[in-house]
Amino acid sequence: MAAELDVVNLFFIAGATLAIPILAFLASFLLWPSVLIKVYYWYWRRTLGLQVRYADCGGYRFCYSYRGKPGMRPSILMLHGFSAHKDMWLTVVKYLPKHLHIVCVDMPGHEGTTRTNTEDYSVQGQVRRIHQFVGSIHFNRKAFHLVGTSMGGNVAGVYAACYPSEICSMTLICPDGQHPCETKFDNHLQDLEQSNFTLNIPLIPTTPDEMEDMFKLCSHVRFKIPQQILQGLVDVREPHNAFYEEVFMEIIGEKSRYALQEHLHLITSPLQVIWGKQDQVVDVSGATVIAELVPGCRVDLLDNCGHSVVMEKPCRTAKLILEFIILQQTAKSGTKKSS
């Protein structure tokens, strides 16, 4: 009888042990989905070998994650888009070789990087801050490969024009800027301007339904996201919405909107442009504009892909970036041998 009781107790203890994490997960999913989202990012950073660090410079703090050390290949600096954060690159980093030196930084005011004022949120202001970051961690000891998407693409392009000696090559992913063909987002923007910005900004959702609409606008691929996760994403972003509005008004202003186009003629480093053919935020025709102004620009257009290239085609994006880096290194070493 004692043996049977021991078995029963063992099953009870085992069941309770299993039940606790399951119940904790369900509680987090149903009651605190925002906590679950943060744990998700922590888990993937840890799994991929990324470490989070801070760089302080003149009272300003940058938050960034990194993996690897400088080696034969150029180091890679990755700049995220509007209202995103360094962890948006996790899907791409997953498919990049582990020996590569990669740094993903939170853009000015975003996530763990210091939030100051609108001077830092224009494209030019962000370029100055990113240059400050690069210097603070001595990332520019050797020329590096710069990657930027959307708003980060604008910043990356202007950065390369302003500091050409620091860049060995560059990848711009659907950067904001001039595009001959209008998009669904352009129509939204016109409505916003006509309403004197009293309407909700599609890229700053305040409800789960608006969050879902934003995903539909930014992605050609339709992701099935549970309502609880959508709510969690809203909860994570909601405290920062006033800041996002400030940034949005800066980057659509005349000073920033065409900053990339105004600096394209100054770009001297090899340039790669990646764009989703079904982009509804910044039309793919923008790739042609850039290619015409930058000699030798390589353009990679992705089928069945919208504005969220990093999320929709992470493996393809990583492969294209790595191919381009190797191609430029090979061309450079070939030039040295011939001379």
XYZ file of C-alpha atoms in Angstrom:
339
model
C 0.000 0.000 0.000
C 2.867 2.358 0.847
C 4.416 1.640 -2.546
C 1.174 2.502 -4.326
C 0.940 5.750 -2.351
C 4.506 6.577 -3.340
C 3.615 6.067 -6.987
C 0.513 8.227 -6.627
C 2.555 10.919 -4.881
C 5.187 10.692 -7.616
C 2.592 11.179 -10.335
C 1.040 14.029 -8.369
C 4.390 15.775 -7.945
C 5.305 15.210 -11.607
C 1.912 16.500 -12.722
C 2.184 19.559 -10.511
C 5.720 20.207 -11.771
C 4.520 20.125 -15.371
C 1.340 22.049 -14.613
C 3.118 25.055 -13.083
C 5.027 26.160 -16.220
C 2.025 25.330 -18.420
C -0.288 27.414 -16.233
C 2.303 30.197 -16.095
C 2.490 30.193 -19.898
C -1.295 30.238 -20.268
C -1.600 33.044 -17.711
C 1.039 35.071 -19.529
C -0.614 34.400 -22.897
C -4.097 35.346 -21.695
C -3.395 38.005 -19.075
C 0.045 39.459 -19.832
C 0.842 38.834 -23.511
C 3.268 41.793 -23.517
C 5.420 39.931 -20.969
C 5.383 36.860 -23.194
C 6.584 38.960 -26.161
C 9.542 40.300 -24.180
C 10.443 36.784 -23.041
C 10.229 35.652 -26.668
C 12.816 38.226 -27.776
C 15.063 37.377 -24.818
C 14.879 33.695 -25.696
C 15.763 34.233 -29.357
C 18.671 36.571 -28.573
C 20.029 33.927 -26.213
C 19.457 31.112 -28.717
C 21.222 33.009 -31.509
C 24.139 34.003 -29.286
C 23.430 37.746 -29.241
C 24.440 39.770 -26.201
C 22.909 43.119 -25.188
C 25.250 45.960 -24.273
C 25.071 49.717 -23.636
C 27.384 52.431 -24.915
C 27.482 55.770 -23.082
C 28.717 58.875 -24.819
C 28.389 62.412 -23.459
C 25.324 61.627 -21.352
C 23.647 59.762 -24.220
C 23.130 55.991 -23.991
C 22.839 53.566 -26.887
C 21.445 50.055 -26.485
C 22.637 47.407 -28.915
C 23.045 43.674 -29.369
C 26.025 41.991 -30.955
C 27.444 38.654 -31.971
C 30.917 37.614 -33.083
C 34.160 39.545 -33.378
C 35.800 41.456 -36.250
C 37.342 38.992 -38.702
C 38.025 38.443 -42.400
C 34.580 39.606 -43.456
C 33.493 43.185 -42.803
C 31.548 43.855 -39.604
C 27.836 44.529 -40.187
C 25.837 47.341 -38.587
C 22.043 46.980 -38.869
C 19.613 49.912 -38.556
C 15.927 49.136 -37.977
C 12.848 50.976 -39.215
C 10.314 53.342 -37.692
C 8.862 52.301 -34.288
C 10.789 49.009 -34.353
C 13.865 47.961 -32.349
C 17.110 46.001 -32.629
C 15.333 42.653 -32.194
C 13.531 43.004 -35.527
C 16.791 41.732 -37.107
C 16.713 38.411 -35.219
C 14.978 36.640 -38.103
C 17.794 37.676 -40.486
C 20.654 37.112 -38.010
C 19.408 33.530 -37.654
C 20.512 32.846 -41.243
C 23.857 34.654 -41.135
C 27.087 32.767 -40.288
C 27.874 32.821 -36.573
C 31.447 33.957 -37.145
C 30.311 37.276 -38.643
C 30.610 40.347 -36.426
C 27.085 41.791 -36.279
C 25.773 44.794 -34.342
C 22.065 45.728 -34.160
C 21.439 49.079 -32.487
C 18.256 50.704 -31.178
C 17.785 53.868 -33.238
C 17.660 57.246 -31.422
C 14.829 57.276 -28.876
C 13.766 53.722 -29.665
C 13.654 50.918 -27.084
C 16.789 51.173 -24.899
C 18.462 54.173 -26.574
C 18.137 57.615 -24.973
C 15.079 59.670 -25.884
C 15.835 63.379 -26.218
C 14.116 65.768 -28.629
C 13.045 66.148 -32.252
C 16.516 67.342 -33.331
C 17.653 63.724 -33.013
C 14.655 62.245 -34.842
C 15.066 63.774 -38.301
C 17.075 61.646 -40.743
C 20.066 63.987 -40.399
C 19.753 63.970 -36.603
C 19.695 60.177 -36.537
C 22.759 60.062 -38.778
C 24.671 62.238 -36.286
C 23.661 60.014 -33.377
C 24.526 56.776 -35.192
C 27.924 58.224 -36.062
C 28.362 59.014 -32.380
C 27.479 55.394 -31.564
C 29.886 53.997 -34.156
C 32.704 56.069 -32.678
C 31.842 55.178 -29.092
C 32.273 51.416 -29.688
C 35.177 51.947 -32.159
C 33.185 50.174 -34.848
C 34.836 52.289 -37.546
C 38.379 51.046 -36.961
C 37.801 49.156 -40.198
C 35.318 49.955 -42.967
C 32.053 48.110 -42.297
C 28.969 46.952 -44.167
C 25.906 49.060 -43.340
C 22.348 47.701 -43.558
C 19.191 49.744 -43.081
C 15.503 49.082 -43.662
C 12.715 51.626 -44.258
C 13.539 54.654 -42.043
C 16.819 52.940 -41.164
C 17.504 52.671 -44.903
C 17.208 56.431 -45.255
C 19.567 56.930 -42.333
C 22.029 54.366 -43.725
C 22.087 56.023 -47.149
C 22.699 59.511 -45.766
C 25.306 58.085 -43.359
C 27.233 56.539 -46.264
C 27.127 59.863 -48.111
C 28.368 61.812 -45.087
C 31.032 59.344 -43.888
C 32.151 57.466 -47.036
C 35.517 56.338 -45.637
C 33.771 54.291 -42.938
C 31.643 52.203 -45.319
C 32.980 49.368 -47.482
C 29.546 48.404 -48.850
C 25.894 48.928 -48.039
C 22.442 47.334 -48.282
C 19.283 49.448 -48.312
C 16.017 47.563 -47.813
C 12.929 49.408 -49.173
C 14.173 52.808 -47.882
C 11.697 55.663 -47.521
C 11.970 58.320 -50.174
C 10.995 59.234 -53.704
C 8.960 56.666 -55.661
C 7.069 57.530 -58.890
C 4.107 55.200 -58.237
C 1.740 55.886 -55.351
C 0.949 53.301 -52.687
C -1.878 52.573 -50.286
C 0.139 54.305 -47.566
C 0.590 57.411 -49.757
C -3.208 57.663 -49.923
C -3.378 57.355 -46.124
C -0.745 60.068 -45.816
C -2.716 62.414 -48.077
C -5.829 61.847 -45.946
C -3.779 62.567 -42.807
C -2.421 65.822 -44.239
C -5.904 66.940 -45.332
C -7.250 66.234 -41.835
C -4.352 68.188 -40.302
C -3.224 64.885 -38.748
C -6.357 64.428 -36.651
C -6.874 60.932 -38.076
C -5.027 57.930 -36.645
C -1.639 57.215 -38.199
C -1.734 53.685 -39.714
C 1.807 52.934 -38.489
C 0.897 53.805 -34.889
C -1.876 51.348 -33.942
C -3.780 51.789 -30.676
C -6.039 48.700 -30.791
C -5.603 45.039 -31.804
C -7.677 45.678 -34.953
C -5.451 48.604 -35.931
C -2.397 46.437 -35.233
C -3.772 43.801 -37.584
C -4.424 46.486 -40.224
C -0.812 47.651 -39.890
C 0.436 44.121 -40.528
C -1.791 43.900 -43.611
C -0.432 47.222 -44.853
C 3.224 46.338 -44.265
C 3.184 42.645 -45.220
C 2.142 40.898 -48.397
C 2.334 37.584 -46.549
C -0.693 37.177 -44.285
C 0.365 36.160 -40.783
C -2.269 34.578 -38.535
C -1.635 36.316 -35.224
C -3.785 35.472 -32.174
C -5.821 38.314 -30.697
C -3.924 38.049 -27.396
C -0.597 38.579 -29.154
C -1.995 41.545 -31.085
C -3.134 43.008 -27.749
C 0.312 42.327 -26.298
C 1.969 44.178 -29.178
C -0.380 47.132 -28.629
C 0.421 47.116 -24.895
C 4.171 47.083 -25.549
C 3.946 50.024 -27.969
C 1.237 52.138 -26.304
C 3.503 53.959 -23.762
C 5.699 55.095 -26.683
C 3.004 56.290 -29.091
C 3.540 59.991 -28.365
C 7.227 59.524 -29.174
C 6.393 57.612 -32.370
C 4.174 60.517 -33.446
C 7.083 62.938 -32.937
C 9.391 60.765 -35.016
C 6.757 60.254 -37.700
C 6.197 63.989 -38.100
C 9.951 64.518 -38.409
C 10.624 61.852 -41.019
C 7.706 62.874 -43.266
C 8.701 66.557 -43.061
C 10.404 68.249 -46.007
C 13.774 68.141 -44.238
C 13.788 64.337 -44.008
C 11.394 63.030 -46.652
C 13.825 63.463 -49.553
C 17.076 63.367 -47.579
C 18.162 60.110 -49.200
C 17.577 61.351 -52.760
C 19.491 64.552 -51.989
C 22.514 62.522 -50.857
C 22.529 59.673 -53.386
C 25.050 61.420 -55.656
C 27.521 61.458 -52.751
C 27.447 57.699 -52.174
C 30.704 56.106 -53.332
C 30.564 52.667 -51.674
C 29.074 49.653 -53.498
C 25.311 49.682 -53.004
C 22.734 46.913 -52.904
C 18.990 47.623 -52.840
C 16.487 44.958 -51.743
C 12.761 45.598 -52.217
C 9.498 43.682 -51.982
C 7.568 43.877 -55.238
C 4.251 44.168 -53.382
C 5.357 46.970 -51.019
C 2.279 49.067 -50.115
C 4.192 51.557 -47.952
C 7.078 52.624 -50.219
C 6.524 51.573 -53.815
C 9.106 49.333 -55.477
C 9.550 51.970 -58.201
C 11.828 53.694 -55.684
C 14.472 51.070 -56.497
C 14.652 52.350 -60.075
C 15.130 55.916 -58.846
C 18.092 54.866 -56.696
C 19.631 52.660 -59.421
C 19.534 55.514 -61.913
C 21.357 57.863 -59.534
C 23.977 55.446 -58.157
C 26.171 53.818 -60.847
C 26.678 50.086 -60.405
C 23.852 49.740 -57.891
C 22.656 46.151 -57.536
C 18.881 45.733 -57.242
C 17.253 42.585 -55.834
C 13.446 42.520 -56.096
C 11.554 39.909 -54.083
C 8.352 38.280 -55.319
C 5.361 37.913 -52.989
C 6.875 40.337 -50.491
C 5.724 43.648 -49.055
C 7.425 46.346 -46.988
C 8.365 44.058 -44.097
C 11.100 42.301 -46.065
C 13.002 41.319 -42.916
C 9.947 39.573 -41.475
C 8.570 38.091 -44.710
C 11.785 36.898 -46.404
C 14.466 36.636 -43.696
C 16.389 33.708 -45.193
C 16.444 35.224 -48.687
C 17.447 38.612 -47.280
C 20.346 37.153 -45.291
C 21.538 35.191 -48.326
C 21.434 38.261 -50.591
C 23.321 40.428 -48.084
C 26.022 37.798 -47.579
C 26.366 37.219 -51.347
C 26.814 40.940 -51.911
C 29.440 41.287 -49.166
C 31.453 38.347 -50.535
C 31.128 39.661 -54.102
C 32.504 43.065 -53.084
C 35.369 41.507 -51.149
C 36.246 39.263 -54.088
C 36.158 42.197 -56.499
C 38.322 44.275 -54.177
C 40.937 41.543 -53.718
C 40.966 40.970 -57.490
C 41.619 44.665 -58.101
C 44.520 44.623 -55.629
C 46.103 41.587 -57.324
C 45.847 43.114 -60.798
C 47.467 46.337 -59.610
